[in-house]
Amino acid sequence: TQQQRSTAQWRELDAAHHLHPFTDTASLNEQGVRMITHADGIYLWDSEGNKITDGMAGLWCVNIGYGRKDLSEVAKRQMDELAYYNTFFKTSHPAVVELSRLLAEVAPTGFEHVFYTNSGSESVDTMIRMVRRYWDVKGKPQKKTLIGRWNGYHGSTIGGASLGGMSYMHEQGDLPIPGIAHIEQPWYYKHGKDMTPEEFGVAAARWLEDKILEIGADKVAAFVGEPIQGAGGVIIPPSTYWPEVERICRKYDILLVADEVICGFGRTGEWFGQQHFGFKPDIFTTAKGLSSGYLPIGAVFVGNDVAATLAAGGDFNHGFTYSGHPVAAAVAHANVQALRDEGIVQRVREETGPYMQQRWRETFSQFEHVDDVRGVGLIQAFTLVKDKAKRELFDNWGEMGTMCRDIFFGNNLIMRACGDHMVSAPPLVISKAEIDSMLGTAARSVETFEKKLRERGLA
Ligand SMILES: Cc1ncc(COP(=O)(O)O)c(CNc2cccc(C(=O)O)c2)c1O
């Protein structure tokens, strides 16, 4: 078993040797990390024995919940049988075949083919290369540009970070790469002005048409978007947005790609977010809930006509050592099978999702500095605002979110601050009683936050 150390010793060694993602290392090392040592269901425990409610399912990924010994048993059995072999050079293995069959079953109709990666970013980079290859094979090699949204998130590889619309990422590494464009995000609360949500949804989709005409449809390869923008702060487009986006993509003959890394595998109550919004992409990218984070694995679901076109093009010169890794594939198979056969996705759609959405709105609509209370299935958020009546946001975007997030964390409830949006995406196995308990803690935390605002004369 693991070497037992004091929290202080863990912290010291971590500070000495471990570089964390998306972190200001110097400031982190001043405060020291929180050592998470165990987890079960929707709960984490830290090295000081504190029990923490994980309102974020890790990083939006532990859909099946923590502590599933059946998954660790599958991992051990597969590792003992075949710990690794590759899927290059005309070889395959039972684990990846069984996973591929299962994924074709749970996928929306028209998706029979899956390409494997190790992460969401690698799924996005794979998609970028597939999309450009598709148009080469179609004899339109000048169709290269992919359009994403500002404040969209598609990962941290060169391609994913370029396609994403986080400018603070573009500034580091001279991104975006050539052939990437962005349009404004469908954030009704900020851009909706005097339009109804339905009118705004169409208007926001038309921004895509404007961009296509600006670039030239003959140069545009694809439009890429998350059904609901996750890391951008749970930006839920009006119902009219995605059908209008799809219509525009068909009109100008550009591929439509859904990034389902967060929305996939039951998060919205449907298997995939595209089904909640009623649109059909040509390709979609996944990771996270595919294995519930138990092992790193991603998958690109390739629509039948894109798959046929790629196949007609002979060698597709792309792939990874661990594409279809046997242990990751076996665990993903067990995870997806459980999400389906234990009725977990169905329960989100029919029971716990509706319950969370009702209780979430009841809990947060009462606060003076909370607005745009929103959510679908088990992904939900609200925005911290300066003046609700005027729909006025706070200055210094993100400062209030950080302060509020720290209050939550101090109450042993993990939520995520994306700017001044407070967001939550708990494991899909959360019960109604656990929802009530989580929201009780959350309400107390927001009360403390508003008290702090008044003390600082900000409210
Ligand atoms: C829509 C989407 N696409 C791609 C990725 C990249 O996946 P990988 O990280 O596995 O390469 C993501 C990942 N999303 C993500 C990753 C890490 C942190 C947070 C956060 O909200 O704090 C969000 C994502 O949300």
Coordinates of C-alpha atoms and ligand atoms in Angstrom, one line a residue:
T1 CA 0.0 0.0 0.0
Q2 CA 0.9 3.6 -0.3
Q3 CA 3.7 5.0 1.9
Q4 CA 1.9 6.8 4.9
R5 CA 3.1 10.4 5.3
S6 CA 1.7 13.4 7.2
T7 CA -0.2 16.0 5.2
A8 CA 2.8 18.3 5.8
Q9 CA 5.2 15.8 4.3
W10 CA 2.9 15.2 1.3
R11 CA 2.6 18.9 0.7
E12 CA 6.4 19.4 1.0
L13 CA 7.2 16.7 -1.6
D14 CA 4.4 17.8 -3.9
A15 CA 5.8 21.4 -3.8
A16 CA 9.3 20.1 -4.5
H17 CA 8.5 17.8 -7.4
H18 CA 5.0 18.1 -8.9
L19 CA 3.9 20.7 -11.5
H20 CA 0.1 21.0 -11.6
P21 CA -2.1 21.8 -14.6
F22 CA -3.6 25.3 -15.0
T23 CA -1.8 26.4 -11.8
D24 CA 0.3 29.3 -10.5
T25 CA 2.9 27.0 -8.9
A26 CA 4.4 29.7 -6.7
S27 CA 1.1 30.7 -5.1
L28 CA -0.1 27.1 -4.8
N29 CA 3.1 26.1 -2.9
E30 CA 2.5 29.0 -0.5
Q31 CA -0.9 27.6 0.5
G32 CA -0.1 23.9 0.0
V33 CA -2.3 21.3 -1.7
R34 CA -5.3 19.5 -0.2
M35 CA -4.4 15.8 -0.3
I36 CA -7.3 13.7 -1.5
T37 CA -6.8 10.1 -0.4
H38 CA -10.1 8.2 -0.8
A39 CA -13.5 8.4 -2.5
D40 CA -16.8 6.6 -2.5
G41 CA -20.1 7.3 -4.2
I42 CA -20.2 11.1 -4.4
Y43 CA -17.8 11.7 -1.5
L44 CA -14.0 12.3 -1.2
W45 CA -11.9 12.1 1.9
D46 CA -8.7 14.2 2.4
S47 CA -5.6 13.3 4.3
E48 CA -7.0 15.1 7.4
G49 CA -10.1 12.9 7.4
N50 CA -12.5 15.5 6.1
K51 CA -15.4 14.2 4.1
I52 CA -16.1 16.3 1.0
T53 CA -19.1 16.3 -1.3
D54 CA -17.9 16.2 -4.8
G55 CA -20.3 18.4 -6.7
M56 CA -18.1 18.3 -9.7
A57 CA -17.6 14.5 -10.3
G58 CA -13.8 15.1 -10.3
L59 CA -13.5 17.2 -13.5
W60 CA -17.1 16.5 -14.8
C61 CA -16.0 12.9 -15.4
V62 CA -16.8 10.4 -12.6
N63 CA -20.3 9.7 -13.9
I64 CA -20.6 6.3 -12.3
G65 CA -19.4 7.6 -8.9
Y66 CA -16.3 6.6 -6.9
G67 CA -15.4 3.3 -5.3
R68 CA -16.8 0.9 -7.9
K69 CA -14.8 -2.3 -7.1
D70 CA -16.3 -4.1 -10.1
L71 CA -14.3 -1.7 -12.3
S72 CA -11.1 -2.2 -10.5
E73 CA -11.6 -6.0 -10.7
V74 CA -12.1 -5.7 -14.5
A75 CA -8.9 -3.7 -14.7
K76 CA -6.9 -6.3 -12.7
R77 CA -8.3 -9.2 -14.8
Q78 CA -7.6 -7.5 -18.1
M79 CA -4.1 -6.5 -16.9
D80 CA -3.3 -10.0 -15.9
E81 CA -4.7 -11.3 -19.2
L82 CA -3.3 -8.7 -21.7
A83 CA -1.9 -5.5 -20.1
Y84 CA -1.0 -4.0 -23.4
Y85 CA -0.9 -4.6 -27.1
N86 CA -1.3 -2.0 -29.8
T87 CA -4.0 -1.8 -32.5
F88 CA -1.6 -0.6 -35.3
F89 CA -0.3 -3.0 -38.0
K90 CA -3.3 -5.2 -38.5
T91 CA -3.7 -6.3 -34.8
S92 CA -6.6 -5.9 -32.4
H93 CA -7.7 -7.5 -29.1
P94 CA -10.9 -8.6 -27.5
A95 CA -11.2 -5.7 -25.0
V96 CA -11.3 -3.0 -27.7
V97 CA -13.6 -5.0 -30.0
E98 CA -16.2 -5.5 -27.2
L99 CA -16.0 -1.8 -26.3
S100 CA -16.4 -0.8 -30.0
R101 CA -19.5 -3.0 -30.3
L102 CA -21.1 -1.6 -27.1
L103 CA -20.4 2.0 -28.1
A104 CA -22.0 1.5 -31.5
E105 CA -25.1 0.2 -29.6
V106 CA -25.4 3.2 -27.2
A107 CA -24.5 5.8 -29.9
P108 CA -27.2 7.7 -31.7
T109 CA -28.2 6.0 -35.1
G110 CA -25.7 6.6 -37.8
F111 CA -22.6 6.1 -35.7
E112 CA -21.0 2.7 -36.2
H113 CA -17.3 3.6 -36.0
V114 CA -15.0 4.7 -33.2
F115 CA -11.4 5.9 -33.1
Y116 CA -9.6 5.7 -29.7
T117 CA -7.5 8.3 -27.9
N118 CA -6.3 8.9 -24.3
S119 CA -8.1 12.1 -23.5
G120 CA -10.6 14.7 -24.7
S121 CA -7.8 16.9 -26.2
E122 CA -6.5 14.0 -28.2
S123 CA -10.1 13.3 -29.4
V124 CA -10.4 16.9 -30.6
D125 CA -7.0 16.8 -32.3
T126 CA -7.9 13.5 -33.9
M127 CA -11.2 15.1 -35.1
I128 CA -9.3 18.1 -36.6
R129 CA -7.1 15.8 -38.7
M130 CA -10.1 13.7 -39.7
V131 CA -12.1 16.7 -40.8
R132 CA -9.3 18.0 -43.0
R133 CA -8.6 14.5 -44.4
Y134 CA -12.3 14.1 -45.2
W135 CA -12.2 17.2 -47.4
D136 CA -8.9 16.1 -49.1
V137 CA -10.5 12.8 -50.0
K138 CA -13.6 14.7 -51.2
G139 CA -11.4 16.7 -53.6
K140 CA -11.9 20.0 -51.7
P141 CA -8.5 20.4 -49.9
Q142 CA -9.0 24.1 -49.5
K143 CA -11.8 23.4 -47.1
K144 CA -9.5 23.6 -44.0
T145 CA -10.9 26.1 -41.6
L146 CA -12.7 24.9 -38.4
I147 CA -14.9 27.4 -36.6
G148 CA -15.3 27.2 -32.8
R149 CA -16.8 29.6 -30.2
W150 CA -15.2 32.2 -28.0
N151 CA -15.3 30.8 -24.4
G152 CA -15.7 27.3 -25.8
Y153 CA -13.3 24.7 -24.3
H154 CA -11.8 21.8 -26.4
G155 CA -8.7 20.9 -24.4
S156 CA -5.1 21.8 -24.0
T157 CA -3.2 20.2 -27.0
I158 CA -2.2 22.6 -29.7
G159 CA -5.3 21.8 -31.7
G160 CA -7.7 21.7 -28.9
A161 CA -6.5 24.9 -27.3
S162 CA -6.6 26.6 -30.7
L163 CA -10.1 25.5 -31.4
G164 CA -11.2 26.5 -27.9
G165 CA -12.0 30.1 -27.4
M166 CA -10.1 30.8 -24.2
S167 CA -7.9 33.8 -25.1
Y168 CA -5.8 33.4 -22.0
M169 CA -4.7 30.0 -23.4
H170 CA -4.1 31.4 -26.9
E171 CA -1.6 34.0 -25.4
Q172 CA 0.6 31.1 -24.2
G173 CA 2.1 29.3 -27.2
D174 CA 1.2 31.6 -30.0
L175 CA -2.2 30.1 -30.6
P176 CA -4.4 29.5 -32.5
I177 CA -2.8 27.5 -35.2
P178 CA -3.7 28.5 -38.8
G179 CA -7.1 27.5 -40.1
I180 CA -9.1 28.2 -36.9
A181 CA -11.8 30.8 -36.5
H182 CA -14.2 31.7 -33.7
I183 CA -17.7 33.2 -33.4
E184 CA -19.4 34.6 -30.3
Q185 CA -21.0 32.2 -27.8
P186 CA -24.8 31.8 -27.4
W187 CA -24.8 33.3 -23.9
Y188 CA -28.4 34.7 -23.7
Y189 CA -28.0 36.4 -20.3
K190 CA -25.2 38.6 -21.7
H191 CA -26.1 39.0 -25.4
G192 CA -29.9 38.4 -25.5
K193 CA -30.8 42.0 -25.0
D194 CA -34.5 42.5 -25.7
M195 CA -34.9 39.3 -27.8
T196 CA -36.8 36.3 -26.5
P197 CA -34.5 33.2 -25.9
E198 CA -36.0 31.6 -29.1
E199 CA -35.2 34.7 -31.2
F200 CA -31.7 34.9 -29.7
G201 CA -31.0 31.3 -30.4
V202 CA -31.6 31.9 -34.1
A203 CA -29.6 35.2 -34.1
A204 CA -26.6 33.5 -32.4
A205 CA -26.7 30.7 -34.9
R206 CA -26.7 33.3 -37.7
W207 CA -23.3 34.5 -36.4
L208 CA -22.0 31.2 -37.9
E209 CA -23.5 32.0 -41.3
D210 CA -21.9 35.5 -41.2
K211 CA -18.5 33.9 -40.4
I212 CA -18.9 31.3 -43.1
L213 CA -19.6 34.1 -45.7
E214 CA -16.7 36.2 -44.4
I215 CA -14.2 33.3 -44.8
G216 CA -15.9 31.8 -47.9
A217 CA -17.9 28.6 -47.6
D218 CA -15.4 26.9 -50.0
K219 CA -12.7 27.3 -47.3
V220 CA -14.7 26.2 -44.2
A221 CA -14.3 22.5 -43.2
A222 CA -16.4 22.3 -40.0
F223 CA -18.2 24.0 -37.1
V224 CA -17.3 22.6 -33.7
G225 CA -19.2 23.2 -30.4
E226 CA -20.1 21.7 -27.1
P227 CA -23.9 21.1 -26.8
I228 CA -23.6 22.9 -23.5
Q229 CA -20.3 24.8 -23.0
G230 CA -18.9 23.3 -19.8
A231 CA -15.6 24.9 -18.7
G232 CA -17.0 28.1 -20.2
G233 CA -19.5 28.2 -17.3
V234 CA -22.4 25.9 -18.3
I235 CA -23.7 28.1 -21.2
I236 CA -26.9 26.5 -22.3
P237 CA -28.1 27.7 -25.7
P238 CA -31.8 28.4 -26.4
S239 CA -33.7 25.5 -27.9
T240 CA -33.6 27.1 -31.4
Y241 CA -29.8 27.4 -31.5
W242 CA -28.6 23.9 -32.5
P243 CA -31.3 23.1 -35.1
E244 CA -30.5 26.4 -36.8
V245 CA -26.7 25.7 -36.6
E246 CA -27.3 22.3 -38.3
R247 CA -29.5 23.9 -41.0
I248 CA -26.7 26.4 -41.8
C249 CA -24.0 23.7 -41.9
R250 CA -26.1 21.7 -44.3
K251 CA -26.8 24.8 -46.4
Y252 CA -23.0 25.6 -46.9
D253 CA -21.8 21.9 -46.9
I254 CA -19.6 22.1 -43.8
L255 CA -19.3 19.3 -41.3
L256 CA -21.0 19.7 -37.9
V257 CA -19.0 18.4 -34.9
A258 CA -20.3 18.1 -31.3
D259 CA -17.7 18.0 -28.5
E260 CA -19.5 15.7 -26.1
V261 CA -16.5 15.3 -23.7
I262 CA -18.6 16.7 -20.8
C263 CA -22.2 16.3 -22.2
G264 CA -21.7 12.6 -23.2
F265 CA -22.6 9.5 -21.4
G266 CA -25.7 10.6 -19.5
R267 CA -24.8 14.1 -18.2
T268 CA -27.9 15.8 -19.6
G269 CA -30.2 12.8 -19.0
E270 CA -29.7 11.7 -22.6
W271 CA -26.8 9.5 -23.6
F272 CA -25.4 12.5 -25.6
G273 CA -26.1 16.2 -25.4
Q274 CA -26.9 16.3 -29.2
Q275 CA -30.0 14.2 -28.4
H276 CA -31.2 16.7 -25.8
F277 CA -31.0 19.6 -28.3
G278 CA -32.2 17.5 -31.3
F279 CA -29.3 17.9 -33.8
K280 CA -27.3 15.4 -35.7
P281 CA -23.5 16.0 -36.0
D282 CA -21.2 14.3 -38.5
I283 CA -18.6 13.5 -35.9
F284 CA -18.5 13.8 -32.1
T285 CA -15.7 13.7 -29.5
T286 CA -15.9 12.0 -26.1
A287 CA -13.7 11.1 -23.1
K288 CA -14.5 11.7 -19.3
G289 CA -17.7 9.8 -18.7
L290 CA -16.6 7.1 -21.2
S291 CA -14.6 5.5 -18.4
S292 CA -15.9 7.7 -15.5
G293 CA -12.3 8.8 -15.1
Y294 CA -11.2 5.4 -13.8
L295 CA -8.6 5.2 -16.6
P296 CA -7.6 7.7 -19.3
I297 CA -9.5 7.0 -22.6
G298 CA -11.2 9.1 -25.3
A299 CA -13.2 8.1 -28.3
V300 CA -14.1 9.9 -31.6
F301 CA -17.5 8.7 -32.9
V302 CA -17.4 9.0 -36.7
G303 CA -20.6 9.2 -38.6
N304 CA -21.1 6.5 -41.3
D305 CA -20.6 8.7 -44.4
V306 CA -17.5 10.4 -42.9
A307 CA -16.2 6.9 -42.0
A308 CA -16.9 5.7 -45.6
T309 CA -15.1 8.7 -47.1
L310 CA -12.1 8.3 -44.8
A311 CA -12.0 4.6 -45.7
A312 CA -12.0 5.5 -49.4
G313 CA -8.9 7.6 -48.8
G314 CA -6.7 4.6 -47.8
D315 CA -4.2 5.1 -45.0
F316 CA -5.3 7.6 -42.3
N317 CA -1.9 8.5 -40.9
H318 CA -2.8 9.2 -37.3
G319 CA -3.0 7.4 -34.0
F320 CA -1.5 6.8 -30.6
T321 CA 0.5 4.1 -28.8
Y322 CA -2.3 3.6 -26.4
S323 CA -5.2 4.0 -28.9
G324 CA -7.7 1.3 -27.7
H325 CA -5.5 0.4 -24.7
P326 CA -6.9 -3.0 -23.5
V327 CA -7.2 -2.2 -19.8
A328 CA -8.7 1.3 -20.4
A329 CA -11.1 -0.3 -23.0
A330 CA -12.1 -3.1 -20.6
V331 CA -12.9 -0.6 -17.8
A332 CA -14.7 1.7 -20.2
H333 CA -16.8 -1.2 -21.4
A334 CA -17.8 -2.1 -17.8
N335 CA -18.5 1.5 -17.0
V336 CA -20.8 2.1 -20.1
Q337 CA -22.5 -1.2 -19.5
A338 CA -23.3 -0.3 -15.9
L339 CA -24.5 3.2 -16.9
R340 CA -26.9 1.4 -19.3
D341 CA -27.9 -1.8 -17.5
E342 CA -28.2 -0.2 -14.0
G343 CA -30.5 2.4 -15.5
I344 CA -28.3 5.2 -14.4
V345 CA -28.7 7.4 -17.5
Q346 CA -32.4 6.6 -17.5
R347 CA -32.7 7.7 -13.8
V348 CA -31.0 11.0 -14.6
R349 CA -33.5 11.7 -17.4
E350 CA -36.6 10.6 -15.4
E351 CA -35.9 11.1 -11.8
T352 CA -32.7 12.7 -10.3
G353 CA -32.2 15.2 -13.2
P354 CA -35.7 16.7 -13.0
Y355 CA -35.4 16.7 -9.2
M356 CA -32.0 18.5 -9.2
Q357 CA -33.2 21.1 -11.7
Q358 CA -36.4 21.8 -9.6
R359 CA -34.5 22.0 -6.3
W360 CA -31.6 23.9 -7.8
R361 CA -34.0 26.7 -9.0
E362 CA -35.8 26.7 -5.7
T363 CA -32.6 27.0 -3.7
F364 CA -30.8 29.8 -5.7
S365 CA -33.5 32.0 -7.2
Q366 CA -34.0 33.5 -3.7
F367 CA -30.6 35.2 -3.5
E368 CA -30.1 38.9 -4.3
H369 CA -26.8 38.4 -6.2
V370 CA -27.6 35.2 -8.0
D371 CA -29.2 35.2 -11.4
D372 CA -29.6 33.0 -14.6
V373 CA -30.2 29.9 -12.4
R374 CA -30.0 27.1 -15.0
G375 CA -29.3 23.5 -15.8
V376 CA -30.2 20.3 -17.7
G377 CA -30.1 16.8 -16.3
L378 CA -27.2 16.9 -13.8
I379 CA -25.3 19.8 -15.1
Q380 CA -26.3 23.2 -13.6
A381 CA -25.1 26.6 -12.7
F382 CA -25.9 30.1 -11.6
T383 CA -24.2 33.5 -12.2
L384 CA -23.1 35.8 -9.4
V385 CA -24.3 39.3 -10.4
K386 CA -24.0 42.8 -9.1
D387 CA -27.6 43.9 -9.9
K388 CA -30.2 41.3 -10.9
A389 CA -32.8 43.9 -12.1
K390 CA -30.3 45.5 -14.5
R391 CA -28.6 42.2 -15.3
E392 CA -25.4 43.8 -14.3
L393 CA -22.3 41.6 -13.8
F394 CA -19.6 42.3 -11.2
D395 CA -16.5 44.1 -12.3
N396 CA -13.2 42.1 -12.4
W397 CA -14.9 38.9 -13.8
G398 CA -13.9 35.9 -11.8
E399 CA -13.0 37.5 -8.5
M400 CA -16.4 36.9 -6.9
G401 CA -16.5 33.3 -8.4
T402 CA -13.2 32.5 -6.7
M403 CA -14.3 33.9 -3.4
C404 CA -17.6 32.0 -3.6
R405 CA -15.9 28.8 -4.6
D406 CA -13.5 29.0 -1.6
I407 CA -16.5 29.4 0.7
F408 CA -18.0 26.2 -0.7
F409 CA -14.7 24.4 -0.4
G410 CA -14.4 25.6 3.2
N411 CA -17.8 23.9 3.8
N412 CA -16.5 20.7 2.2
L413 CA -18.6 21.0 -0.9
I414 CA -16.7 21.1 -4.3
M415 CA -18.3 23.3 -6.9
R416 CA -16.5 25.0 -9.7
A417 CA -16.2 28.7 -10.4
C418 CA -15.9 29.5 -14.1
G419 CA -15.5 33.3 -14.0
D420 CA -18.4 34.4 -11.9
H421 CA -20.5 31.4 -12.9
M422 CA -20.8 28.8 -10.1
V423 CA -21.3 25.4 -11.7
S424 CA -22.0 21.8 -10.6
A425 CA -21.9 18.4 -12.3
P426 CA -22.1 15.7 -9.6
P427 CA -21.7 11.9 -10.2
L428 CA -24.8 10.7 -12.0
V429 CA -25.5 8.2 -9.2
I430 CA -26.3 11.1 -6.7
S431 CA -29.6 10.3 -4.8
K432 CA -32.4 12.7 -4.1
A433 CA -31.4 12.7 -0.4
E434 CA -27.8 13.6 -1.4
I435 CA -29.1 16.4 -3.7
D436 CA -31.0 17.8 -0.7
S437 CA -28.0 17.6 1.5
M438 CA -25.7 19.1 -1.1
L439 CA -28.1 22.0 -1.8
G440 CA -28.4 22.7 1.9
T441 CA -24.7 23.2 2.2
A442 CA -24.7 25.2 -1.0
A443 CA -27.4 27.6 0.2
R444 CA -25.5 28.2 3.5
S445 CA -22.4 28.9 1.4
V446 CA -24.2 31.5 -0.7
E447 CA -25.6 33.1 2.4
T448 CA -22.1 33.5 3.7
F449 CA -21.0 34.9 0.3
E450 CA -23.7 37.5 0.3
K451 CA -22.9 38.4 4.0
K452 CA -19.2 38.9 2.9
L453 CA -20.4 41.1 0.0
R454 CA -22.3 43.4 2.5
E455 CA -19.3 43.5 4.8
R456 CA -17.1 44.7 1.9
G457 CA -19.7 47.2 0.9
L458 CA -20.1 45.5 -2.4
A459 CA -23.8 44.8 -1.9
Ligands
LIG1 C1 -15.7 19.9 -24.0 C2 -14.3 19.4 -23.7 N1 -13.5 19.0 -24.8 C3 -12.2 18.6 -24.5 C4 -11.7 18.6 -23.2 C5 -10.3 18.1 -23.0 O1 -10.3 16.9 -22.4 P1 -8.9 16.4 -21.6 O2 -8.8 17.3 -20.4 O3 -9.2 15.0 -21.2 O4 -7.8 16.5 -22.6 C6 -12.5 19.0 -22.2 C7 -11.9 18.9 -20.8 N2 -12.6 19.7 -19.8 C8 -11.9 20.1 -18.7 C9 -10.7 19.6 -18.4 C10 -10.1 20.0 -17.2 C11 -10.7 21.0 -16.4 C12 -11.9 21.5 -16.7 C13 -12.6 22.5 -15.8 O5 -13.7 22.9 -16.1 O6 -11.9 22.8 -14.8 C14 -12.6 21.0 -17.8 C15 -13.8 19.4 -22.4 O7 -14.6 19.9 -21.4

